[in-house]
Every structure is written in C-alpha cells, then in structure tokens.
Amino acid sequence: MIKTILITGCSSGIGLCVAKALKARGYRVFATARRHDSVNMLLTEELESFRLDLMDSNSIHFAFEEVMRRTGGELYALFNNGAYGLPGAIEDLSREALRDQFETNVLGWQELTNLAIPVMRKQNYGRIIQNSSVLGFVSLPFRGAYNATKYAIEGLSDTMRLELKGTDIHVCLIEPGPIASKFRQNALAMLNKYVDIENSIHRERYQKVLLRLNKEGPAVPFTLPPEAVLKRVIHALEATNPQPRYYVTFPTYLFGILKRILTTRALDRLLATAGDSN
C-alpha cells in the first residue's frame, strides 16, 4: 500500500523539503500552500498540490475533501506545518494581531486535524505530526504571540494523544529550534503589518529585532537545514512506536534539560539574556 500524507505550508523551508523527500521515498504526497503561485511551483515539482489557507475554513474543507476524493477516503498521515511568527512585545499586539496568529497556527491546524481523525479511526491507523518549536515549551521576549500558539499546539497534541490511546493513531510533536527557512522574512512582514514600532515604548529594542530579522544567513548559532526536521518526520511516520516528542537542534535539547533542572527565576534570567542577544 502506498502511504498518503497531507502536508500544510509547503511553499518553502521545512514543508517543501519534507514534501519532496517523502515523494522520492515513495509516499503519495499532497503538498498544500496558501498562495496560488506556491501551488503552481509545487505542481512543477511534480507534487500533487492545491490551495489550503489555514485562516479559511472553506479552504480547509475543500482541500481535505479533495484529498479524500483522490484517495478514495484514505489518509495515512497529516503533517501540520504551515505557520508564521509574529514578533513583537505583547503590549504592542492588538486583538486582531493575536487572533490572526492563532487562526493560522492553531485553529486552522485543529480544524484540519478534526477532519482527519474520523477517517483515521475508521481505517484503524494514522499518524498526526505537529511541527511545534522549542518555543512550545520555553518563552523568549518579543516572541509572545508565537510562543502562545506553540504552547497551545503542545497542549492540544498531548490531549489528543491521551484521547487516542488504545488506537493505532499516533500523535507526534516535532520540536525544532533554529532551522534555515523563510521564517524571518515572513516574520518581518508581520511585524511591519501589526506593530507600530515608532510609537512603542520598546522602540529601541525593536532595532535589535529588525537587525536579527534582516540579517543575511543564519540569525543564531546552531541553525540546521530543514533536512534535520525531515529525519524526525520520517521516524514519526515509519516507527512502529513513534516518540511523542522529537527534539531537533542543540538549543532544543539544551532548553529541554534546563527547563527540568533550573528554577523558574533562573531560567527566566537565562531566557531574557538569550532573547536580547538574538
């Protein structure tokens, strides 16, 4: 049986890397993206592709129904990957800004996942893989909106794992740290859209944020290529008993350890310093 997988956020970075590699590995890949030009690019890569906008319920339902139509109602795996980062101090973020961040990074994912679960229950197997972040379990200043969405994904995933206990449907969290992608470019666009830097009390600190987002090459040490995430996705797809969590980069392993051994105040001091330095 050819295994089928639906992937969101395939226009670049992790999503594109995973889609191409899994197709080469023999999977039937449905690679989706929000923009029509991205879909056209994916089609030129000989991937099955159509539009899926995580902020649009109609788009989510259309895309899922298209997968069901093409596969005869079967889906082995869902890789929730499409997301963006919204930099900014919490006090500078409007309700609209926070709502949009959650619509894409959390609510769209869960709506899509809730379409997949009944299919997986009926066929008695499935894999739900969630691309979270090191910022799903530690917080950094000026990443609060993104932090909040990833914390939410962690909580939803842990709960689904408990609720699906006893089935052959596995829920796995991938927790990357810095990965080479267009994440910073997209984050810069969101910052300019939603934050009034000139009138913020944090105006001077935003200059560091802008330097980081505009920096050529890796913004922080230990940045890995998207293939590092691919390796964990393959294990989550193919292991008989996949892990609930997959760390990817050195910072993820480091902060995972420090969160367990440090007091909250000690960890806060470290994270505040790390946040100001990159």
PDB file of C-alpha atoms in Angstrom:
ATOM      1  CA  MET A   1       0.000   0.000   0.000  1.00  0.00           C
ATOM      2  CA  ILE A   2       1.278   3.451  -0.928  1.00  0.00           C
ATOM      3  CA  LYS A   3       1.157   5.683   2.121  1.00  0.00           C
ATOM      4  CA  THR A   4      -0.576   9.031   1.663  1.00  0.00           C
ATOM      5  CA  ILE A   5       0.288  12.215   3.544  1.00  0.00           C
ATOM      6  CA  LEU A   6      -1.241  15.678   3.569  1.00  0.00           C
ATOM      7  CA  ILE A   7       1.218  18.494   4.375  1.00  0.00           C
ATOM      8  CA  THR A   8       0.446  22.158   5.006  1.00  0.00           C
ATOM      9  CA  GLY A   9       2.803  25.075   4.434  1.00  0.00           C
ATOM     10  CA  CYS A  10       4.816  23.631   1.542  1.00  0.00           C
ATOM     11  CA  SER A  11       5.798  26.843  -0.214  1.00  0.00           C
ATOM     12  CA  SER A  12       9.343  26.744   1.193  1.00  0.00           C
ATOM     13  CA  GLY A  13      11.543  25.538   4.051  1.00  0.00           C
ATOM     14  CA  ILE A  14      10.507  22.516   6.073  1.00  0.00           C
ATOM     15  CA  GLY A  15       7.255  21.860   4.217  1.00  0.00           C
ATOM     16  CA  LEU A  16       8.840  21.877   0.773  1.00  0.00           C
ATOM     17  CA  CYS A  17      11.797  19.781   1.923  1.00  0.00           C
ATOM     18  CA  VAL A  18       9.590  17.145   3.554  1.00  0.00           C
ATOM     19  CA  ALA A  19       7.156  17.007   0.625  1.00  0.00           C
ATOM     20  CA  LYS A  20       9.872  16.438  -1.983  1.00  0.00           C
ATOM     21  CA  ALA A  21      11.786  13.922   0.115  1.00  0.00           C
ATOM     22  CA  LEU A  22       8.723  11.859   1.009  1.00  0.00           C
ATOM     23  CA  LYS A  23       7.622  11.749  -2.633  1.00  0.00           C
ATOM     24  CA  ALA A  24      11.094  10.443  -3.535  1.00  0.00           C
ATOM     25  CA  ARG A  25      10.694   7.903  -0.718  1.00  0.00           C
ATOM     26  CA  GLY A  26       7.537   6.521  -2.306  1.00  0.00           C
ATOM     27  CA  TYR A  27       4.800   8.360  -0.432  1.00  0.00           C
ATOM     28  CA  ARG A  28       1.843   9.894  -2.191  1.00  0.00           C
ATOM     29  CA  VAL A  29       2.213  13.495  -1.065  1.00  0.00           C
ATOM     30  CA  PHE A  30      -0.467  16.166  -1.075  1.00  0.00           C
ATOM     31  CA  ALA A  31       1.558  19.352  -0.735  1.00  0.00           C
ATOM     32  CA  THR A  32      -0.576  22.379   0.028  1.00  0.00           C
ATOM     33  CA  ALA A  33       0.113  26.098   0.279  1.00  0.00           C
ATOM     34  CA  ARG A  34      -1.803  29.322   0.850  1.00  0.00           C
ATOM     35  CA  ARG A  35      -0.854  31.212  -2.318  1.00  0.00           C
ATOM     36  CA  HIS A  36      -1.708  30.200  -5.869  1.00  0.00           C
ATOM     37  CA  ASP A  37       1.838  30.910  -7.104  1.00  0.00           C
ATOM     38  CA  SER A  38       3.179  28.493  -4.476  1.00  0.00           C
ATOM     39  CA  VAL A  39       0.735  25.824  -5.637  1.00  0.00           C
ATOM     40  CA  ASN A  40       1.928  26.319  -9.221  1.00  0.00           C
ATOM     41  CA  MET A  41       5.544  25.958  -8.067  1.00  0.00           C
ATOM     42  CA  LEU A  42       4.692  22.715  -6.266  1.00  0.00           C
ATOM     43  CA  LEU A  43       2.990  21.379  -9.363  1.00  0.00           C
ATOM     44  CA  THR A  44       6.180  21.993 -11.351  1.00  0.00           C
ATOM     45  CA  GLU A  45       7.935  19.804  -8.745  1.00  0.00           C
ATOM     46  CA  GLU A  46       5.507  17.050  -9.829  1.00  0.00           C
ATOM     47  CA  LEU A  47       3.783  17.111  -6.462  1.00  0.00           C
ATOM     48  CA  GLU A  48       0.020  16.828  -6.105  1.00  0.00           C
ATOM     49  CA  SER A  49      -0.858  20.280  -4.899  1.00  0.00           C
ATOM     50  CA  PHE A  50      -3.794  22.573  -4.281  1.00  0.00           C
ATOM     51  CA  ARG A  51      -4.562  25.600  -2.164  1.00  0.00           C
ATOM     52  CA  LEU A  52      -5.107  25.347   1.580  1.00  0.00           C
ATOM     53  CA  ASP A  53      -5.401  28.565   3.579  1.00  0.00           C
ATOM     54  CA  LEU A  54      -5.387  27.816   7.307  1.00  0.00           C
ATOM     55  CA  MET A  55      -7.292  31.060   8.028  1.00  0.00           C
ATOM     56  CA  ASP A  56     -10.185  29.973   5.795  1.00  0.00           C
ATOM     57  CA  SER A  57     -12.498  27.133   6.867  1.00  0.00           C
ATOM     58  CA  ASN A  58     -13.874  26.738   3.348  1.00  0.00           C
ATOM     59  CA  SER A  59     -10.344  26.309   2.020  1.00  0.00           C
ATOM     60  CA  ILE A  60      -9.532  23.730   4.707  1.00  0.00           C
ATOM     61  CA  HIS A  61     -12.647  21.688   3.970  1.00  0.00           C
ATOM     62  CA  PHE A  62     -12.176  21.906   0.204  1.00  0.00           C
ATOM     63  CA  ALA A  63      -8.578  20.725   0.445  1.00  0.00           C
ATOM     64  CA  PHE A  64      -9.406  17.824   2.727  1.00  0.00           C
ATOM     65  CA  GLU A  65     -12.339  16.754   0.573  1.00  0.00           C
ATOM     66  CA  GLU A  66     -10.039  16.851  -2.461  1.00  0.00           C
ATOM     67  CA  VAL A  67      -7.612  14.504  -0.711  1.00  0.00           C
ATOM     68  CA  MET A  68     -10.492  12.169   0.144  1.00  0.00           C
ATOM     69  CA  ARG A  69     -11.724  12.262  -3.445  1.00  0.00           C
ATOM     70  CA  ARG A  70      -8.306  11.433  -4.869  1.00  0.00           C
ATOM     71  CA  THR A  71      -7.531   8.648  -2.374  1.00  0.00           C
ATOM     72  CA  GLY A  72     -10.966   7.055  -2.077  1.00  0.00           C
ATOM     73  CA  GLY A  73     -11.267   8.189   1.527  1.00  0.00           C
ATOM     74  CA  GLU A  74      -7.859   7.084   2.864  1.00  0.00           C
ATOM     75  CA  LEU A  75      -5.174   9.114   4.619  1.00  0.00           C
ATOM     76  CA  TYR A  76      -2.145   7.644   6.350  1.00  0.00           C
ATOM     77  CA  ALA A  77      -0.686  10.844   7.788  1.00  0.00           C
ATOM     78  CA  LEU A  78      -1.193  14.548   8.340  1.00  0.00           C
ATOM     79  CA  PHE A  79       1.793  16.859   8.836  1.00  0.00           C
ATOM     80  CA  ASN A  80       0.642  20.195  10.253  1.00  0.00           C
ATOM     81  CA  ASN A  81       3.445  22.569   9.344  1.00  0.00           C
ATOM     82  CA  GLY A  82       2.043  25.809   7.907  1.00  0.00           C
ATOM     83  CA  ALA A  83       2.595  28.667  10.365  1.00  0.00           C
ATOM     84  CA  TYR A  84       4.194  32.080  10.769  1.00  0.00           C
ATOM     85  CA  GLY A  85       5.860  34.042  13.529  1.00  0.00           C
ATOM     86  CA  LEU A  86       4.607  37.424  14.708  1.00  0.00           C
ATOM     87  CA  PRO A  87       7.398  39.282  16.541  1.00  0.00           C
ATOM     88  CA  GLY A  88       6.529  41.997  18.997  1.00  0.00           C
ATOM     89  CA  ALA A  89       6.113  42.829  22.653  1.00  0.00           C
ATOM     90  CA  ILE A  90       2.816  41.506  23.985  1.00  0.00           C
ATOM     91  CA  GLU A  91       1.639  45.003  24.919  1.00  0.00           C
ATOM     92  CA  ASP A  92       2.094  46.121  21.310  1.00  0.00           C
ATOM     93  CA  LEU A  93      -0.084  43.390  19.808  1.00  0.00           C
ATOM     94  CA  SER A  94      -3.718  44.090  19.070  1.00  0.00           C
ATOM     95  CA  ARG A  95      -6.531  41.609  19.454  1.00  0.00           C
ATOM     96  CA  GLU A  96      -6.630  41.330  15.664  1.00  0.00           C
ATOM     97  CA  ALA A  97      -2.923  40.505  15.502  1.00  0.00           C
ATOM     98  CA  LEU A  98      -3.242  37.782  18.130  1.00  0.00           C
ATOM     99  CA  ARG A  99      -6.402  36.416  16.512  1.00  0.00           C
ATOM    100  CA  ASP A 100      -4.720  36.104  13.114  1.00  0.00           C
ATOM    101  CA  GLN A 101      -1.711  34.353  14.683  1.00  0.00           C
ATOM    102  CA  PHE A 102      -3.991  31.825  16.375  1.00  0.00           C
ATOM    103  CA  GLU A 103      -6.198  31.363  13.313  1.00  0.00           C
ATOM    104  CA  THR A 104      -3.235  30.168  11.252  1.00  0.00           C
ATOM    105  CA  ASN A 105      -1.021  28.474  13.821  1.00  0.00           C
ATOM    106  CA  VAL A 106      -3.635  26.761  15.993  1.00  0.00           C
ATOM    107  CA  LEU A 107      -7.275  26.914  14.937  1.00  0.00           C
ATOM    108  CA  GLY A 108      -6.648  26.038  11.303  1.00  0.00           C
ATOM    109  CA  TRP A 109      -4.455  23.101  12.346  1.00  0.00           C
ATOM    110  CA  GLN A 110      -7.079  21.760  14.718  1.00  0.00           C
ATOM    111  CA  GLU A 111      -9.913  22.145  12.239  1.00  0.00           C
ATOM    112  CA  LEU A 112      -7.937  20.161   9.681  1.00  0.00           C
ATOM    113  CA  THR A 113      -6.899  17.566  12.260  1.00  0.00           C
ATOM    114  CA  ASN A 114     -10.508  17.107  13.360  1.00  0.00           C
ATOM    115  CA  LEU A 115     -11.385  16.237   9.762  1.00  0.00           C
ATOM    116  CA  ALA A 116      -8.593  13.665   9.620  1.00  0.00           C
ATOM    117  CA  ILE A 117      -9.235  11.873  12.913  1.00  0.00           C
ATOM    118  CA  PRO A 118     -12.598  10.239  11.934  1.00  0.00           C
ATOM    119  CA  VAL A 119     -11.012   8.965   8.724  1.00  0.00           C
ATOM    120  CA  MET A 120      -8.100   7.509  10.683  1.00  0.00           C
ATOM    121  CA  ARG A 121     -10.449   5.972  13.262  1.00  0.00           C
ATOM    122  CA  LYS A 122     -12.462   4.287  10.504  1.00  0.00           C
ATOM    123  CA  GLN A 123      -9.372   2.809   8.861  1.00  0.00           C
ATOM    124  CA  ASN A 124      -7.803   1.952  12.269  1.00  0.00           C
ATOM    125  CA  TYR A 125      -4.456   3.659  11.649  1.00  0.00           C
ATOM    126  CA  GLY A 126      -2.870   7.063  11.126  1.00  0.00           C
ATOM    127  CA  ARG A 127      -0.140   9.496  12.064  1.00  0.00           C
ATOM    128  CA  ILE A 128      -0.694  13.125  13.113  1.00  0.00           C
ATOM    129  CA  ILE A 129       2.589  15.025  13.158  1.00  0.00           C
ATOM    130  CA  GLN A 130       2.666  18.548  14.563  1.00  0.00           C
ATOM    131  CA  ASN A 131       5.558  20.860  13.772  1.00  0.00           C
ATOM    132  CA  SER A 132       5.899  22.713  17.074  1.00  0.00           C
ATOM    133  CA  SER A 133       9.008  24.525  18.319  1.00  0.00           C
ATOM    134  CA  VAL A 134      11.469  24.918  21.154  1.00  0.00           C
ATOM    135  CA  LEU A 135       9.235  27.946  21.800  1.00  0.00           C
ATOM    136  CA  GLY A 136       6.463  25.499  22.583  1.00  0.00           C
ATOM    137  CA  PHE A 137       7.981  24.869  25.988  1.00  0.00           C
ATOM    138  CA  VAL A 138      10.210  27.883  26.749  1.00  0.00           C
ATOM    139  CA  SER A 139       9.439  31.557  26.153  1.00  0.00           C
ATOM    140  CA  LEU A 140      11.520  34.362  24.725  1.00  0.00           C
ATOM    141  CA  PRO A 141      10.799  38.100  24.824  1.00  0.00           C
ATOM    142  CA  PHE A 142       9.209  39.579  21.696  1.00  0.00           C
ATOM    143  CA  ARG A 143       8.027  36.115  20.604  1.00  0.00           C
ATOM    144  CA  GLY A 144       4.955  36.020  22.843  1.00  0.00           C
ATOM    145  CA  ALA A 145       2.288  35.524  20.172  1.00  0.00           C
ATOM    146  CA  TYR A 146       4.215  32.716  18.504  1.00  0.00           C
ATOM    147  CA  ASN A 147       5.065  31.241  21.916  1.00  0.00           C
ATOM    148  CA  ALA A 148       1.380  31.200  22.837  1.00  0.00           C
ATOM    149  CA  THR A 149       0.362  29.380  19.660  1.00  0.00           C
ATOM    150  CA  LYS A 150       3.051  26.742  20.066  1.00  0.00           C
ATOM    151  CA  TYR A 151       2.187  26.253  23.745  1.00  0.00           C
ATOM    152  CA  ALA A 152      -1.398  25.725  22.572  1.00  0.00           C
ATOM    153  CA  ILE A 153      -0.332  23.162  19.972  1.00  0.00           C
ATOM    154  CA  GLU A 154       1.651  21.299  22.624  1.00  0.00           C
ATOM    155  CA  GLY A 155      -1.389  21.163  24.911  1.00  0.00           C
ATOM    156  CA  LEU A 156      -3.777  20.083  22.163  1.00  0.00           C
ATOM    157  CA  SER A 157      -1.355  17.422  20.938  1.00  0.00           C
ATOM    158  CA  ASP A 158      -0.760  15.996  24.415  1.00  0.00           C
ATOM    159  CA  THR A 159      -4.525  15.819  24.963  1.00  0.00           C
ATOM    160  CA  MET A 160      -5.201  14.163  21.597  1.00  0.00           C
ATOM    161  CA  ARG A 161      -2.522  11.596  22.361  1.00  0.00           C
ATOM    162  CA  LEU A 162      -4.381  10.667  25.564  1.00  0.00           C
ATOM    163  CA  GLU A 163      -7.768  10.641  23.862  1.00  0.00           C
ATOM    164  CA  LEU A 164      -6.483   8.409  21.050  1.00  0.00           C
ATOM    165  CA  LYS A 165      -4.838   5.967  23.448  1.00  0.00           C
ATOM    166  CA  GLY A 166      -5.745   2.417  22.518  1.00  0.00           C
ATOM    167  CA  THR A 167      -5.966   3.191  18.802  1.00  0.00           C
ATOM    168  CA  ASP A 168      -3.240   2.884  16.191  1.00  0.00           C
ATOM    169  CA  ILE A 169      -3.359   6.638  15.601  1.00  0.00           C
ATOM    170  CA  HIS A 170      -0.183   8.291  16.849  1.00  0.00           C
ATOM    171  CA  VAL A 171       0.252  11.990  17.631  1.00  0.00           C
ATOM    172  CA  CYS A 172       3.838  13.258  17.473  1.00  0.00           C
ATOM    173  CA  LEU A 173       5.345  16.672  18.167  1.00  0.00           C
ATOM    174  CA  ILE A 174       8.415  17.828  16.264  1.00  0.00           C
ATOM    175  CA  GLU A 175      10.238  20.489  18.294  1.00  0.00           C
ATOM    176  CA  PRO A 176      12.843  22.271  16.161  1.00  0.00           C
ATOM    177  CA  GLY A 177      14.973  25.158  17.221  1.00  0.00           C
ATOM    178  CA  PRO A 178      16.534  27.386  14.553  1.00  0.00           C
ATOM    179  CA  ILE A 179      16.031  25.964  11.049  1.00  0.00           C
ATOM    180  CA  ALA A 180      17.104  27.636   7.798  1.00  0.00           C
ATOM    181  CA  SER A 181      13.921  28.859   6.090  1.00  0.00           C
ATOM    182  CA  LYS A 182      11.994  31.973   5.064  1.00  0.00           C
ATOM    183  CA  PHE A 183      10.617  32.240   8.599  1.00  0.00           C
ATOM    184  CA  ARG A 184      12.437  35.513   9.341  1.00  0.00           C
ATOM    185  CA  GLN A 185      11.300  37.128   6.077  1.00  0.00           C
ATOM    186  CA  ASN A 186       7.695  36.279   6.847  1.00  0.00           C
ATOM    187  CA  ALA A 187       8.084  37.426  10.460  1.00  0.00           C
ATOM    188  CA  LEU A 188       9.445  40.785   9.301  1.00  0.00           C
ATOM    189  CA  ALA A 189       6.386  41.291   7.094  1.00  0.00           C
ATOM    190  CA  MET A 190       4.083  40.505  10.022  1.00  0.00           C
ATOM    191  CA  LEU A 191       5.990  42.862  12.326  1.00  0.00           C
ATOM    192  CA  ASN A 192       5.604  45.705   9.845  1.00  0.00           C
ATOM    193  CA  LYS A 193       1.921  44.888   9.404  1.00  0.00           C
ATOM    194  CA  TYR A 194       0.867  44.706  13.033  1.00  0.00           C
ATOM    195  CA  VAL A 195       3.312  46.691  15.210  1.00  0.00           C
ATOM    196  CA  ASP A 196       3.684  50.463  15.405  1.00  0.00           C
ATOM    197  CA  ILE A 197       7.393  50.445  16.207  1.00  0.00           C
ATOM    198  CA  GLU A 198       7.880  54.208  16.174  1.00  0.00           C
ATOM    199  CA  ASN A 199       5.281  54.775  18.897  1.00  0.00           C
ATOM    200  CA  SER A 200       6.225  51.788  21.064  1.00  0.00           C
ATOM    201  CA  ILE A 201       7.924  52.115  24.433  1.00  0.00           C
ATOM    202  CA  HIS A 202      10.149  49.302  23.137  1.00  0.00           C
ATOM    203  CA  ARG A 203      11.246  51.262  20.063  1.00  0.00           C
ATOM    204  CA  GLU A 204      14.974  50.909  20.791  1.00  0.00           C
ATOM    205  CA  ARG A 205      14.730  47.175  21.476  1.00  0.00           C
ATOM    206  CA  TYR A 206      12.885  46.712  18.195  1.00  0.00           C
ATOM    207  CA  GLN A 207      16.032  47.858  16.426  1.00  0.00           C
ATOM    208  CA  LYS A 208      17.704  44.633  17.610  1.00  0.00           C
ATOM    209  CA  VAL A 209      14.706  42.658  16.415  1.00  0.00           C
ATOM    210  CA  LEU A 210      14.950  44.295  13.000  1.00  0.00           C
ATOM    211  CA  LEU A 211      18.688  43.586  12.794  1.00  0.00           C
ATOM    212  CA  ARG A 212      18.037  39.918  13.553  1.00  0.00           C
ATOM    213  CA  LEU A 213      15.220  39.621  11.028  1.00  0.00           C
ATOM    214  CA  ASN A 214      17.198  41.390   8.287  1.00  0.00           C
ATOM    215  CA  LYS A 215      20.451  39.538   8.926  1.00  0.00           C
ATOM    216  CA  GLU A 216      21.874  37.572   5.998  1.00  0.00           C
ATOM    217  CA  GLY A 217      22.481  33.898   6.646  1.00  0.00           C
ATOM    218  CA  PRO A 218      21.711  32.132   9.948  1.00  0.00           C
ATOM    219  CA  ALA A 219      20.454  34.562  12.590  1.00  0.00           C
ATOM    220  CA  VAL A 220      21.534  32.405  15.521  1.00  0.00           C
ATOM    221  CA  PRO A 221      24.131  29.691  16.166  1.00  0.00           C
ATOM    222  CA  PHE A 222      23.264  26.018  15.708  1.00  0.00           C
ATOM    223  CA  THR A 223      20.887  26.695  12.808  1.00  0.00           C
ATOM    224  CA  LEU A 224      20.274  23.483  10.863  1.00  0.00           C
ATOM    225  CA  PRO A 225      18.859  22.843   7.379  1.00  0.00           C
ATOM    226  CA  PRO A 226      15.256  21.586   7.033  1.00  0.00           C
ATOM    227  CA  GLU A 227      16.588  18.084   6.387  1.00  0.00           C
ATOM    228  CA  ALA A 228      17.148  17.845  10.153  1.00  0.00           C
ATOM    229  CA  VAL A 229      13.379  18.050  10.641  1.00  0.00           C
ATOM    230  CA  LEU A 230      12.804  15.621   7.773  1.00  0.00           C
ATOM    231  CA  LYS A 231      14.773  12.946   9.628  1.00  0.00           C
ATOM    232  CA  ARG A 232      12.404  13.174  12.611  1.00  0.00           C
ATOM    233  CA  VAL A 233       9.319  13.244  10.402  1.00  0.00           C
ATOM    234  CA  ILE A 234      10.416  10.013   8.712  1.00  0.00           C
ATOM    235  CA  HIS A 235      10.860   8.329  12.096  1.00  0.00           C
ATOM    236  CA  ALA A 236       7.441   9.577  13.234  1.00  0.00           C
ATOM    237  CA  LEU A 237       5.910   8.157  10.058  1.00  0.00           C
ATOM    238  CA  GLU A 238       7.672   4.815   9.954  1.00  0.00           C
ATOM    239  CA  ALA A 239       8.492   3.733  13.506  1.00  0.00           C
ATOM    240  CA  THR A 240       6.200   1.074  14.959  1.00  0.00           C
ATOM    241  CA  ASN A 241       6.017   3.066  18.174  1.00  0.00           C
ATOM    242  CA  PRO A 242       6.916   6.686  17.320  1.00  0.00           C
ATOM    243  CA  GLN A 243       8.024   9.095  20.018  1.00  0.00           C
ATOM    244  CA  PRO A 244       5.576  11.640  21.443  1.00  0.00           C
ATOM    245  CA  ARG A 245       8.252  14.340  21.036  1.00  0.00           C
ATOM    246  CA  TYR A 246      11.218  14.794  18.730  1.00  0.00           C
ATOM    247  CA  TYR A 247      13.874  17.389  19.570  1.00  0.00           C
ATOM    248  CA  VAL A 248      15.844  18.626  16.571  1.00  0.00           C
ATOM    249  CA  THR A 249      18.524  21.256  17.257  1.00  0.00           C
ATOM    250  CA  PHE A 250      21.044  21.805  20.042  1.00  0.00           C
ATOM    251  CA  PRO A 251      19.042  24.691  21.590  1.00  0.00           C
ATOM    252  CA  THR A 252      16.001  22.420  21.863  1.00  0.00           C
ATOM    253  CA  TYR A 253      17.957  19.748  23.722  1.00  0.00           C
ATOM    254  CA  LEU A 254      19.661  22.380  25.888  1.00  0.00           C
ATOM    255  CA  PHE A 255      16.496  24.190  26.938  1.00  0.00           C
ATOM    256  CA  GLY A 256      14.672  20.911  27.407  1.00  0.00           C
ATOM    257  CA  ILE A 257      17.279  19.968  30.019  1.00  0.00           C
ATOM    258  CA  LEU A 258      17.475  23.431  31.603  1.00  0.00           C
ATOM    259  CA  LYS A 259      13.686  23.632  31.988  1.00  0.00           C
ATOM    260  CA  ARG A 260      13.812  20.464  34.082  1.00  0.00           C
ATOM    261  CA  ILE A 261      16.733  21.402  36.311  1.00  0.00           C
ATOM    262  CA  LEU A 262      16.527  25.192  36.781  1.00  0.00           C
ATOM    263  CA  THR A 263      14.130  27.190  38.901  1.00  0.00           C
ATOM    264  CA  THR A 264      11.707  29.432  37.057  1.00  0.00           C
ATOM    265  CA  ARG A 265      13.626  32.559  38.090  1.00  0.00           C
ATOM    266  CA  ALA A 266      16.953  31.126  36.981  1.00  0.00           C
ATOM    267  CA  LEU A 267      15.503  30.058  33.635  1.00  0.00           C
ATOM    268  CA  ASP A 268      13.895  33.488  33.221  1.00  0.00           C
ATOM    269  CA  ARG A 269      17.260  35.195  33.637  1.00  0.00           C
ATOM    270  CA  LEU A 270      18.817  32.941  31.020  1.00  0.00           C
ATOM    271  CA  LEU A 271      15.951  33.349  28.551  1.00  0.00           C
ATOM    272  CA  ALA A 272      15.864  37.124  28.975  1.00  0.00           C
ATOM    273  CA  THR A 273      19.559  37.269  28.118  1.00  0.00           C
ATOM    274  CA  ALA A 274      19.140  34.893  25.171  1.00  0.00           C
ATOM    275  CA  GLY A 275      16.205  36.924  23.885  1.00  0.00           C
ATOM    276  CA  ASP A 276      18.159  40.182  23.946  1.00  0.00           C
ATOM    277  CA  SER A 277      21.174  38.665  22.210  1.00  0.00           C
ATOM    278  CA  ASN A 278      19.411  37.343  19.109  1.00  0.00           C
TER     279      ASN A 278
END
